[in-house]
Structure formats: C-alpha cells, structure tokens
PDB file of C-alpha atoms in Angstrom:
ATOM      1  CA  UNK B 152     320.368  37.128  60.611  1.00 90.00           C
ATOM      2  CA  UNK B 153     322.295  37.375  63.938  1.00 93.00           C
ATOM      3  CA  UNK B 154     324.685  40.206  63.982  1.00 95.00           C
ATOM      4  CA  UNK B 155     325.788  40.160  67.677  1.00 96.00           C
ATOM      5  CA  UNK B 156     325.878  37.733  70.291  1.00 95.00           C
ATOM      6  CA  UNK B 157     327.021  37.091  73.524  1.00 95.00           C
ATOM      7  CA  UNK B 158     326.945  33.774  75.271  1.00 96.00           C
ATOM      8  CA  UNK B 159     327.300  32.405  79.190  1.00 96.00           C
ATOM      9  CA  UNK B 160     328.679  36.168  79.975  1.00 95.00           C
ATOM     10  CA  UNK B 161     329.652  36.488  83.629  1.00 95.00           C
ATOM     11  CA  UNK B 162     331.057  39.263  85.442  1.00 96.00           C
ATOM     12  CA  UNK B 163     332.096  39.576  89.236  1.00 96.00           C
ATOM     13  CA  UNK B 164     333.344  42.568  91.340  1.00 94.00           C
ATOM     14  CA  UNK B 165     334.709  40.963  94.439  1.00 92.00           C
ATOM     15  CA  UNK B 166     332.054  38.347  95.749  1.00 90.00           C
ATOM     16  CA  UNK B 167     329.240  40.475  94.235  1.00 92.00           C
ATOM     17  CA  UNK B 168     328.300  38.642  90.807  1.00 94.00           C
ATOM     18  CA  UNK B 169     326.691  41.449  88.099  1.00 95.00           C
ATOM     19  CA  UNK B 170     326.222  38.925  85.271  1.00 95.00           C
ATOM     20  CA  UNK B 171     325.473  35.305  85.623  1.00 95.00           C
ATOM     21  CA  UNK B 172     325.710  33.396  82.224  1.00 94.00           C
ATOM     22  CA  UNK B 173     323.945  35.979  80.374  1.00 95.00           C
ATOM     23  CA  UNK B 174     322.919  35.513  76.669  1.00 95.00           C
ATOM     24  CA  UNK B 175     322.017  38.274  74.116  1.00 96.00           C
ATOM     25  CA  UNK B 176     321.405  37.763  70.710  1.00 95.00           C
ATOM     26  CA  UNK B 177     320.922  40.863  68.350  1.00 95.00           C
ATOM     27  CA  UNK B 178     319.349  40.309  64.984  1.00 94.00           C
ATOM     28  CA  UNK B 179     319.840  42.136  61.681  1.00 94.00           C
ATOM     29  CA  UNK B 180     317.838  45.881  62.258  1.00 93.00           C
ATOM     30  CA  UNK B 181     316.494  44.493  65.629  1.00 95.00           C
ATOM     31  CA  UNK B 182     316.182  47.294  67.865  1.00 96.00           C
ATOM     32  CA  UNK B 183     316.518  46.058  71.561  1.00 96.00           C
ATOM     33  CA  UNK B 184     315.797  48.006  74.780  1.00 96.00           C
ATOM     34  CA  UNK B 185     317.942  47.278  77.689  1.00 95.00           C
ATOM     35  CA  UNK B 186     316.251  47.890  81.360  1.00 94.00           C
ATOM     36  CA  UNK B 187     316.570  47.308  84.784  1.00 93.00           C
ATOM     37  CA  UNK B 188     316.854  49.097  88.325  1.00 93.00           C
ATOM     38  CA  UNK B 189     319.594  51.379  89.019  1.00 91.00           C
ATOM     39  CA  UNK B 190     322.984  49.566  89.947  1.00 90.00           C
ATOM     40  CA  UNK B 191     321.608  46.364  88.001  1.00 92.00           C
ATOM     41  CA  UNK B 192     324.744  45.952  86.134  1.00 93.00           C
ATOM     42  CA  UNK B 193     323.387  47.308  82.448  1.00 94.00           C
ATOM     43  CA  UNK B 194     326.513  49.646  82.004  1.00 93.00           C
ATOM     44  CA  UNK B 195     328.777  47.028  83.612  1.00 95.00           C
ATOM     45  CA  UNK B 196     326.974  44.598  80.497  1.00 95.00           C
ATOM     46  CA  UNK B 197     327.742  47.208  77.610  1.00 94.00           C
ATOM     47  CA  UNK B 198     331.135  47.613  78.541  1.00 93.00           C
ATOM     48  CA  UNK B 199     331.599  44.009  78.932  1.00 95.00           C
ATOM     49  CA  UNK B 200     329.651  43.595  75.416  1.00 95.00           C
ATOM     50  CA  UNK B 201     332.040  46.047  73.341  1.00 93.00           C
ATOM     51  CA  UNK B 202     335.386  44.525  75.475  1.00 91.00           C
ATOM     52  CA  UNK B 203     336.352  47.836  77.034  1.00 92.00           C
ATOM     53  CA  UNK B 204     335.902  45.675  80.425  1.00 94.00           C
ATOM     54  CA  UNK B 205     336.692  42.209  80.128  1.00 94.00           C
ATOM     55  CA  UNK B 206     334.210  39.730  81.198  1.00 94.00           C
ATOM     56  CA  UNK B 207     335.394  36.886  83.791  1.00 95.00           C
ATOM     57  CA  UNK B 208     333.682  34.245  81.327  1.00 94.00           C
ATOM     58  CA  UNK B 209     331.661  34.086  77.884  1.00 94.00           C
ATOM     59  CA  UNK B 210     331.969  34.639  74.497  1.00 93.00           C
ATOM     60  CA  UNK B 211     330.995  37.613  72.181  1.00 94.00           C
ATOM     61  CA  UNK B 212     331.053  37.382  68.605  1.00 94.00           C
ATOM     62  CA  UNK B 213     329.991  39.578  66.304  1.00 93.00           C
ATOM     63  CA  UNK B 214     328.931  38.886  62.103  1.00 93.00           C
ATOM     64  CA  UNK B 215     331.840  39.383  59.444  1.00 91.00           C
ATOM     65  CA  UNK B 216     332.518  43.045  58.342  1.00 86.00           C
ATOM     66  CA  UNK B 217     329.844  44.353  60.877  1.00 90.00           C
ATOM     67  CA  UNK B 218     331.109  47.543  63.065  1.00 94.00           C
ATOM     68  CA  UNK B 219     330.050  48.285  66.191  1.00 95.00           C
ATOM     69  CA  UNK B 220     329.957  51.874  67.731  1.00 95.00           C
ATOM     70  CA  UNK B 221     329.673  52.622  71.401  1.00 94.00           C
ATOM     71  CA  UNK B 222     330.159  56.305  73.024  1.00 89.00           C
ATOM     72  CA  UNK B 223     332.702  55.638  75.339  1.00 86.00           C
ATOM     73  CA  UNK B 224     335.019  54.305  72.449  1.00 86.00           C
ATOM     74  CA  UNK B 225     334.616  57.400  70.569  1.00 90.00           C
ATOM     75  CA  UNK B 226     338.209  58.979  70.097  1.00 88.00           C
ATOM     76  CA  UNK B 227     338.791  62.457  71.746  1.00 87.00           C
ATOM     77  CA  UNK B 228     338.373  65.303  69.627  1.00 87.00           C
ATOM     78  CA  UNK B 229     340.756  68.727  69.260  1.00 89.00           C
ATOM     79  CA  UNK B 230     339.711  71.208  72.093  1.00 89.00           C
ATOM     80  CA  UNK B 231     339.798  74.049  69.112  1.00 92.00           C
ATOM     81  CA  UNK B 232     337.618  72.072  66.817  1.00 94.00           C
ATOM     82  CA  UNK B 233     334.215  73.062  65.870  1.00 96.00           C
ATOM     83  CA  UNK B 234     330.866  71.175  66.399  1.00 95.00           C
ATOM     84  CA  UNK B 235     330.521  71.104  62.383  1.00 97.00           C
ATOM     85  CA  UNK B 236     333.897  69.391  62.166  1.00 96.00           C
ATOM     86  CA  UNK B 237     333.705  66.993  64.883  1.00 96.00           C
ATOM     87  CA  UNK B 238     330.448  65.564  63.465  1.00 96.00           C
ATOM     88  CA  UNK B 239     332.168  65.629  59.986  1.00 96.00           C
ATOM     89  CA  UNK B 240     334.738  63.798  61.140  1.00 95.00           C
ATOM     90  CA  UNK B 241     332.712  60.807  61.807  1.00 95.00           C
ATOM     91  CA  UNK B 242     332.890  60.825  57.885  1.00 96.00           C
ATOM     92  CA  UNK B 243     336.625  60.769  57.301  1.00 94.00           C
ATOM     93  CA  UNK B 244     336.720  57.880  55.120  1.00 94.00           C
ATOM     94  CA  UNK B 245     334.612  59.638  52.310  1.00 96.00           C
ATOM     95  CA  UNK B 246     336.223  62.752  52.590  1.00 96.00           C
ATOM     96  CA  UNK B 247     339.446  61.063  51.927  1.00 96.00           C
ATOM     97  CA  UNK B 248     337.929  59.132  48.928  1.00 96.00           C
ATOM     98  CA  UNK B 249     336.476  62.649  47.617  1.00 96.00           C
ATOM     99  CA  UNK B 250     340.223  64.291  48.311  1.00 96.00           C
ATOM    100  CA  UNK B 251     341.466  61.360  46.160  1.00 96.00           C
ATOM    101  CA  UNK B 252     338.730  61.830  43.649  1.00 96.00           C
ATOM    102  CA  UNK B 253     339.822  65.453  42.980  1.00 95.00           C
ATOM    103  CA  UNK B 254     343.153  64.570  42.778  1.00 96.00           C
ATOM    104  CA  UNK B 255     342.593  62.190  39.769  1.00 95.00           C
ATOM    105  CA  UNK B 256     340.419  64.569  38.172  1.00 94.00           C
ATOM    106  CA  UNK B 257     343.222  66.894  38.253  1.00 94.00           C
ATOM    107  CA  UNK B 258     345.561  64.156  37.075  1.00 92.00           C
ATOM    108  CA  UNK B 259     343.366  63.069  33.891  1.00 93.00           C
ATOM    109  CA  UNK B 260     342.883  66.611  33.167  1.00 92.00           C
ATOM    110  CA  UNK B 261     346.778  66.727  32.174  1.00 89.00           C
ATOM    111  CA  UNK B 262     346.754  64.287  30.086  1.00 83.00           C
ATOM    112  CA  UNK B 263     349.592  61.424  29.653  1.00 79.00           C
ATOM    113  CA  UNK B 264     350.486  57.498  29.030  1.00 82.00           C
ATOM    114  CA  UNK B 265     348.661  56.463  32.300  1.00 88.00           C
ATOM    115  CA  UNK B 266     345.515  58.042  31.165  1.00 92.00           C
ATOM    116  CA  UNK B 267     343.407  54.511  31.048  1.00 91.00           C
ATOM    117  CA  UNK B 268     344.994  53.665  34.399  1.00 93.00           C
ATOM    118  CA  UNK B 269     343.972  56.933  35.845  1.00 94.00           C
ATOM    119  CA  UNK B 270     340.566  56.527  34.359  1.00 94.00           C
ATOM    120  CA  UNK B 271     339.950  53.278  35.683  1.00 95.00           C
ATOM    121  CA  UNK B 272     341.209  54.132  39.428  1.00 95.00           C
ATOM    122  CA  UNK B 273     338.771  56.998  38.814  1.00 95.00           C
ATOM    123  CA  UNK B 274     335.546  55.199  38.100  1.00 96.00           C
ATOM    124  CA  UNK B 275     336.394  52.690  41.505  1.00 96.00           C
ATOM    125  CA  UNK B 276     336.436  55.339  43.515  1.00 96.00           C
ATOM    126  CA  UNK B 277     333.406  57.396  42.206  1.00 96.00           C
ATOM    127  CA  UNK B 278     331.511  54.168  42.333  1.00 96.00           C
ATOM    128  CA  UNK B 279     332.134  53.652  46.054  1.00 95.00           C
ATOM    129  CA  UNK B 280     331.609  57.120  47.105  1.00 95.00           C
ATOM    130  CA  UNK B 281     328.025  57.046  45.579  1.00 95.00           C
ATOM    131  CA  UNK B 282     327.313  53.859  47.367  1.00 93.00           C
ATOM    132  CA  UNK B 283     328.723  55.174  50.167  1.00 91.00           C
ATOM    133  CA  UNK B 284     326.280  58.288  50.056  1.00 90.00           C
ATOM    134  CA  UNK B 285     329.361  60.454  49.942  1.00 93.00           C
ATOM    135  CA  UNK B 286     327.284  63.450  48.342  1.00 93.00           C
ATOM    136  CA  UNK B 287     324.809  63.554  50.734  1.00 94.00           C
ATOM    137  CA  UNK B 288     327.334  63.084  54.096  1.00 95.00           C
ATOM    138  CA  UNK B 289     327.264  67.315  54.692  1.00 96.00           C
ATOM    139  CA  UNK B 290     323.015  66.655  54.722  1.00 96.00           C
ATOM    140  CA  UNK B 291     323.507  64.052  57.218  1.00 96.00           C
ATOM    141  CA  UNK B 292     325.727  66.066  59.257  1.00 97.00           C
ATOM    142  CA  UNK B 293     323.202  68.763  59.252  1.00 97.00           C
ATOM    143  CA  UNK B 294     320.207  66.546  60.229  1.00 97.00           C
ATOM    144  CA  UNK B 295     321.818  65.132  63.166  1.00 97.00           C
ATOM    145  CA  UNK B 296     323.468  68.005  64.645  1.00 97.00           C
ATOM    146  CA  UNK B 297     320.374  69.826  64.074  1.00 97.00           C
ATOM    147  CA  UNK B 298     318.067  67.136  65.187  1.00 97.00           C
ATOM    148  CA  UNK B 299     319.837  66.994  68.402  1.00 96.00           C
ATOM    149  CA  UNK B 300     319.368  70.533  69.365  1.00 95.00           C
ATOM    150  CA  UNK B 301     322.486  72.691  68.474  1.00 96.00           C
ATOM    151  CA  UNK B 302     321.948  76.296  67.116  1.00 95.00           C
ATOM    152  CA  UNK B 303     323.838  77.710  63.964  1.00 95.00           C
ATOM    153  CA  UNK B 304     325.931  79.728  66.685  1.00 95.00           C
ATOM    154  CA  UNK B 305     326.930  76.654  68.061  1.00 95.00           C
ATOM    155  CA  UNK B 306     327.709  74.785  64.987  1.00 95.00           C
ATOM    156  CA  UNK B 307     330.365  77.127  64.408  1.00 95.00           C
ATOM    157  CA  UNK B 308     331.551  77.248  68.075  1.00 95.00           C
ATOM    158  CA  UNK B 309     334.675  75.385  69.108  1.00 95.00           C
ATOM    159  CA  UNK B 310     334.337  72.113  71.359  1.00 94.00           C
ATOM    160  CA  UNK B 311     336.238  74.221  74.473  1.00 94.00           C
ATOM    161  CA  UNK B 312     333.189  76.683  74.640  1.00 93.00           C
ATOM    162  CA  UNK B 313     330.585  73.525  75.255  1.00 95.00           C
ATOM    163  CA  UNK B 314     329.370  72.296  78.849  1.00 94.00           C
ATOM    164  CA  UNK B 315     329.538  68.785  79.768  1.00 92.00           C
ATOM    165  CA  UNK B 316     325.798  68.226  78.686  1.00 93.00           C
ATOM    166  CA  UNK B 317     326.739  69.807  74.967  1.00 94.00           C
ATOM    167  CA  UNK B 318     329.562  67.520  74.664  1.00 94.00           C
ATOM    168  CA  UNK B 319     327.607  64.431  75.501  1.00 94.00           C
ATOM    169  CA  UNK B 320     325.088  65.581  72.805  1.00 95.00           C
ATOM    170  CA  UNK B 321     327.712  66.234  70.225  1.00 96.00           C
ATOM    171  CA  UNK B 322     329.533  62.991  70.659  1.00 95.00           C
ATOM    172  CA  UNK B 323     326.174  61.134  70.259  1.00 96.00           C
ATOM    173  CA  UNK B 324     325.685  63.500  66.904  1.00 97.00           C
ATOM    174  CA  UNK B 325     329.335  61.649  66.085  1.00 96.00           C
ATOM    175  CA  UNK B 326     328.476  58.145  66.697  1.00 97.00           C
ATOM    176  CA  UNK B 327     325.116  58.647  64.762  1.00 97.00           C
ATOM    177  CA  UNK B 328     326.964  59.994  61.742  1.00 96.00           C
ATOM    178  CA  UNK B 329     329.483  57.205  61.877  1.00 95.00           C
ATOM    179  CA  UNK B 330     326.241  54.814  61.315  1.00 94.00           C
ATOM    180  CA  UNK B 331     327.827  51.673  62.510  1.00 95.00           C
ATOM    181  CA  UNK B 332     325.992  48.341  61.704  1.00 95.00           C
ATOM    182  CA  UNK B 333     325.679  47.628  65.589  1.00 96.00           C
ATOM    183  CA  UNK B 334     324.804  50.546  67.741  1.00 97.00           C
ATOM    184  CA  UNK B 335     324.759  50.353  71.234  1.00 96.00           C
ATOM    185  CA  UNK B 336     323.531  53.197  73.429  1.00 96.00           C
ATOM    186  CA  UNK B 337     323.771  54.358  76.998  1.00 94.00           C
ATOM    187  CA  UNK B 338     320.903  56.434  78.016  1.00 94.00           C
ATOM    188  CA  UNK B 339     320.728  58.735  74.706  1.00 95.00           C
ATOM    189  CA  UNK B 340     317.738  60.856  75.804  1.00 94.00           C
ATOM    190  CA  UNK B 341     320.148  62.574  78.819  1.00 91.00           C
ATOM    191  CA  UNK B 342     320.585  66.343  78.027  1.00 90.00           C
ATOM    192  CA  UNK B 343     317.963  66.352  75.280  1.00 94.00           C
ATOM    193  CA  UNK B 344     315.190  68.441  75.032  1.00 94.00           C
ATOM    194  CA  UNK B 345     311.791  67.190  74.318  1.00 94.00           C
ATOM    195  CA  UNK B 346     312.111  68.003  70.389  1.00 96.00           C
ATOM    196  CA  UNK B 347     315.483  66.461  70.275  1.00 96.00           C
ATOM    197  CA  UNK B 348     313.829  63.289  72.022  1.00 96.00           C
ATOM    198  CA  UNK B 349     311.290  62.869  69.528  1.00 96.00           C
ATOM    199  CA  UNK B 350     313.796  63.710  66.582  1.00 97.00           C
ATOM    200  CA  UNK B 351     316.027  60.477  68.047  1.00 97.00           C
ATOM    201  CA  UNK B 352     312.845  58.465  68.291  1.00 96.00           C
ATOM    202  CA  UNK B 353     312.419  58.749  64.690  1.00 96.00           C
ATOM    203  CA  UNK B 354     315.957  58.541  63.788  1.00 96.00           C
ATOM    204  CA  UNK B 355     316.487  55.218  65.904  1.00 96.00           C
ATOM    205  CA  UNK B 356     313.245  53.810  64.803  1.00 94.00           C
ATOM    206  CA  UNK B 357     314.304  54.183  60.883  1.00 93.00           C
ATOM    207  CA  UNK B 358     318.020  53.125  61.746  1.00 95.00           C
ATOM    208  CA  UNK B 359     319.460  50.908  59.266  1.00 92.00           C
ATOM    209  CA  UNK B 360     321.457  48.981  61.297  1.00 95.00           C
ATOM    210  CA  UNK B 361     321.154  46.819  64.739  1.00 96.00           C
ATOM    211  CA  UNK B 362     320.545  49.108  68.447  1.00 97.00           C
ATOM    212  CA  UNK B 363     320.957  48.100  71.586  1.00 97.00           C
ATOM    213  CA  UNK B 364     319.794  51.226  74.005  1.00 96.00           C
ATOM    214  CA  UNK B 365     319.726  51.496  77.647  1.00 95.00           C
ATOM    215  CA  UNK B 366     316.922  54.047  78.666  1.00 93.00           C
ATOM    216  CA  UNK B 367     315.316  54.581  82.069  1.00 90.00           C
ATOM    217  CA  UNK B 368     312.557  56.281  79.427  1.00 91.00           C
ATOM    218  CA  UNK B 369     309.893  53.972  78.848  1.00 89.00           C
ATOM    219  CA  UNK B 370     308.012  56.053  76.793  1.00 92.00           C
ATOM    220  CA  UNK B 371     311.339  56.528  74.451  1.00 95.00           C
ATOM    221  CA  UNK B 372     311.843  52.559  74.550  1.00 94.00           C
ATOM    222  CA  UNK B 373     308.040  51.961  73.633  1.00 92.00           C
ATOM    223  CA  UNK B 374     308.604  53.917  70.796  1.00 93.00           C
ATOM    224  CA  UNK B 375     311.775  52.819  69.165  1.00 95.00           C
ATOM    225  CA  UNK B 376     312.358  49.015  70.534  1.00 94.00           C
ATOM    226  CA  UNK B 377     311.160  46.266  68.964  1.00 93.00           C
ATOM    227  CA  UNK B 378     312.184  43.816  71.813  1.00 94.00           C
ATOM    228  CA  UNK B 379     312.763  44.663  75.723  1.00 95.00           C
ATOM    229  CA  UNK B 380     315.512  42.637  77.495  1.00 95.00           C
ATOM    230  CA  UNK B 381     315.566  43.407  81.488  1.00 95.00           C
ATOM    231  CA  UNK B 382     318.568  42.807  83.541  1.00 95.00           C
ATOM    232  CA  UNK B 383     317.576  41.421  87.038  1.00 94.00           C
ATOM    233  CA  UNK B 384     319.809  40.148  89.934  1.00 94.00           C
ATOM    234  CA  UNK B 385     322.414  39.306  87.131  1.00 94.00           C
ATOM    235  CA  UNK B 386     320.342  37.578  84.811  1.00 94.00           C
ATOM    236  CA  UNK B 387     318.784  38.606  81.332  1.00 94.00           C
ATOM    237  CA  UNK B 388     315.302  38.052  80.389  1.00 93.00           C
ATOM    238  CA  UNK B 389     313.371  39.133  76.886  1.00 90.00           C
ATOM    239  CA  UNK B 390     309.452  39.911  76.255  1.00 81.00           C
ATOM    240  CA  UNK B 391     308.250  41.145  72.935  1.00 76.00           C
ATOM    241  CA  UNK B 392     306.930  44.858  73.196  1.00 61.00           C
ATOM    242  CA  UNK B 393     305.158  46.281  76.051  1.00 52.00           C
ATOM    243  CA  UNK B 394     304.549  42.457  77.282  1.00 37.00           C
ATOM    244  CA  UNK B 395     305.158  42.250  80.860  1.00 43.00           C
ATOM    245  CA  UNK B 396     305.551  38.316  80.601  1.00 40.00           C
ATOM    246  CA  UNK B 397     309.472  37.437  80.904  1.00 41.00           C
ATOM    247  CA  UNK B 398     311.089  34.527  79.067  1.00 39.00           C
ATOM    248  CA  UNK B 399     314.534  33.776  79.607  1.00 40.00           C
ATOM    249  CA  UNK B 400     317.161  35.052  76.644  1.00 43.00           C
TER     250      UNK B 400
END
C-alpha cells in the first residue's frame, strides 16, 4: 500500500533547477535510501516533501491518518529539561492517558452514582493505552537513549549542558520515540560512534513504518534500505538493493 508520494515536483532557485518533475512513492514498511552528490538537492527534496519548503509545482500526498516525522520539524525543548524528559516528551499523549487513568482510578475508589460511566471510560482508556504500548514507553525511551550512546550521567543532564552534536543525537532520539508512520531522516549517522550506528541499523531495519533516509554512508544504506533512489541533475532514479542499473522513478 502506498503511504506517501510526490508527483511532478519542481523546485528552482533563480535559474538553477534543483528538482525536475520528481516522482517518489513510499510503500508501507518500505525503507528507501536517498543518495546523490553534495549539492544535488537531497535536503531540498526532503524539505519540499515535508512542506517546510514550498515546491514550485507538484503534489505531495499521504495516506489517511498517517503521521510524518522529520528532525527539523521537532519543537524546541526547554534548555533546563533533562535528556530523559526530552525523550519521554515524545510519549506525551500516552503520559496524558496514563494521568487520566490514575484520576479515574481515584474517582472509582470513591464510588458514587456515576460509577458505571467512570468504569466505561476507564475501560476505553486502558484499552487504548495497552494497544499503544503505554506500559512499555519507559523501556522504549531507555532503548533509544542508550542505543544512541548516552551515558547514565548524560541522561540526567539538562539540554543546555550538551554540545551541538549531542543535541542532534538527542533530537534523533526524540524523533525515533515519536515513531511516526513515515520517518524522514537526513544523515542520521552524523555524530554517532560505531556502536550507535550499528544500533541504528538494527532499529531502522525492524522499523514498523516507512523510512526515507539520506546518507553518504553506503554501508549503512546497504544494511537498512530495501531500495535506493538517486537524485542526479534534478531527476530521481530508482534501483533495488545494490544494483547499479537505474530506472526512472
């Protein structure tokens, strides 16, 4: 099933055409690597796909009820927030449901005439919480934040103590914790050590949604991508696996 697509996308800066009638399709659970020489327009394409940069022409569409995640579109976090709280913030919807469940448990313990209504609401919220893996969100946060190479001490540190590279890694963790249906990544292995790169390879390889990843690391792409698309002179070409035979997308 197609979950995301762009049709006839064009973008130029002055008289320089960056994207020339680009077509891109992402299937459900597909992992696509986007490659191209420096300056070919890979980041421009991602920005156009997310709507951060308006294209000059073309249509972008997404499957109903799907969510899209892109690092540059993450909201800023308070500088005094710890790394742990920043990643846990990606589970804000689940944490709010958890809070409502606790409040309902208290109200139910008090009894009263509206007990049936409270019990019904409690059953609805607990079912949603379980289906969305609410009981596992702390474990998921730990998996992500330690997988990306943070230490116990760093997990407790406020964001304002982090370097630029550490903040980039932290924001990658926040994005992974959001687990959008369509994940767009631009050079995600930057600022990662070898162990963290290997962890990210495994994480993306088993990701439940669709992934479009830009990377200069061909070894990384060979391990995670089910298909490669190449942006060359404004046009997009697609090929499977490590094949060198290009076909227009």
